[in-house]
Short mmCIF file of C-alpha atoms in Angstrom, two decimals:
data_model
loop_
_atom_site.label_atom_id
_atom_site.label_comp_id
_atom_site.label_asym_id
_atom_site.label_seq_id
_atom_site.Cartn_x
_atom_site.Cartn_y
_atom_site.Cartn_z
CA UNK A 1 -23.97 51.45 2.50
CA UNK A 2 -24.47 49.24 -0.54
CA UNK A 3 -27.07 51.52 -2.13
CA UNK A 4 -24.89 54.58 -1.54
CA UNK A 5 -21.88 52.84 -3.10
CA UNK A 6 -23.93 51.91 -6.17
CA UNK A 7 -25.06 55.53 -6.47
CA UNK A 8 -21.49 56.84 -6.20
CA UNK A 9 -20.24 54.30 -8.75
CA UNK A 10 -23.04 55.34 -11.11
CA UNK A 11 -21.89 58.97 -10.79
CA UNK A 12 -18.36 57.79 -11.56
CA UNK A 13 -19.57 55.86 -14.60
CA UNK A 14 -21.45 58.93 -15.87
CA UNK A 15 -18.37 61.12 -15.39
CA UNK A 16 -20.00 63.31 -12.76
CA UNK A 17 -17.28 62.13 -10.35
CA UNK A 18 -13.85 61.86 -11.94
CA UNK A 19 -12.17 59.52 -9.44
CA UNK A 20 -12.83 57.86 -6.10
CA UNK A 21 -9.53 59.37 -5.04
CA UNK A 22 -10.78 62.93 -5.54
CA UNK A 23 -11.10 64.93 -2.34
CA UNK A 24 -14.70 65.36 -1.25
CA UNK A 25 -14.15 69.13 -1.15
CA UNK A 26 -13.71 69.13 -4.93
CA UNK A 27 -17.46 68.55 -5.14
CA UNK A 28 -18.49 70.03 -1.77
CA UNK A 29 -16.08 72.91 -0.99
CA UNK A 30 -17.46 73.54 2.52
CA UNK A 31 -16.41 70.01 3.51
CA UNK A 32 -12.73 71.09 3.58
CA UNK A 33 -13.15 72.80 6.97
CA UNK A 34 -11.59 71.29 10.13
CA UNK A 35 -8.80 69.26 8.54
CA UNK A 36 -11.04 67.44 6.05
CA UNK A 37 -9.46 68.77 2.84
CA UNK A 38 -7.63 65.48 2.22
CA UNK A 39 -10.64 63.21 2.82
CA UNK A 40 -11.40 61.41 -0.44
CA UNK A 41 -14.55 59.77 -1.70
CA UNK A 42 -12.76 56.43 -1.28
CA UNK A 43 -12.00 57.25 2.38
CA UNK A 44 -15.72 57.81 3.02
CA UNK A 45 -16.77 54.61 1.26
CA UNK A 46 -14.15 52.50 3.07
CA UNK A 47 -14.71 53.97 6.56
CA UNK A 48 -11.25 55.55 6.60
CA UNK A 49 -12.20 59.23 6.80
CA UNK A 50 -12.07 59.40 10.61
CA UNK A 51 -15.68 60.57 10.81
CA UNK A 52 -17.47 57.40 11.91
CA UNK A 53 -18.14 58.57 15.47
CA UNK A 54 -18.72 62.21 14.63
CA UNK A 55 -22.07 63.74 15.47
CA UNK A 56 -23.32 66.96 17.05
CA UNK A 57 -23.04 67.20 20.83
CA UNK A 58 -26.34 66.36 22.53
CA UNK A 59 -27.75 65.04 19.26
CA UNK A 60 -31.22 63.54 19.29
CA UNK A 61 -32.74 61.21 16.73
CA UNK A 62 -34.50 64.21 15.23
CA UNK A 63 -31.15 66.02 14.93
CA UNK A 64 -29.52 63.04 13.24
CA UNK A 65 -32.39 62.75 10.76
CA UNK A 66 -32.41 66.46 9.86
CA UNK A 67 -30.64 66.78 6.49
CA UNK A 68 -29.82 70.48 6.79
CA UNK A 69 -28.48 70.20 10.34
CA UNK A 70 -26.33 67.18 9.58
CA UNK A 71 -24.89 68.41 6.28
CA UNK A 72 -23.98 71.71 7.92
CA UNK A 73 -22.41 69.88 10.86
CA UNK A 74 -20.46 67.47 8.64
CA UNK A 75 -19.14 70.38 6.58
CA UNK A 76 -18.43 72.89 9.32
CA UNK A 77 -18.30 71.07 12.66
CA UNK A 78 -16.97 67.58 12.04
CA UNK A 79 -13.26 66.90 12.43
CA UNK A 80 -11.51 63.59 11.64
CA UNK A 81 -10.39 61.53 14.62
CA UNK A 82 -7.32 60.36 12.68
CA UNK A 83 -5.46 61.11 9.47
CA UNK A 84 -7.70 59.99 6.60
CA UNK A 85 -6.61 56.65 5.18
CA UNK A 86 -4.60 55.54 8.22
CA UNK A 87 -7.34 53.67 10.11
CA UNK A 88 -10.64 51.95 9.44
CA UNK A 89 -13.46 52.70 11.87
CA UNK A 90 -17.11 51.70 11.94
#
């Protein structure tokens, strides 16, 4: 988590991300599917997106480690378990 946060803050510093409060779909349009259009970068970094327990049904370790499978699932299949920003979940 720490390394990812440093990377995101570096993108912010360089102006490649305008604000932590930007919706993720501003940078990854496919992410808006399944009620995720209001999920912000800050929600993801603070565990408030409602996606902490979201993974493909019958997922194996190989599935979870497959970049293409997981990015497609997170964009198209994942749905928040609560309204983004209302709860913190790990």
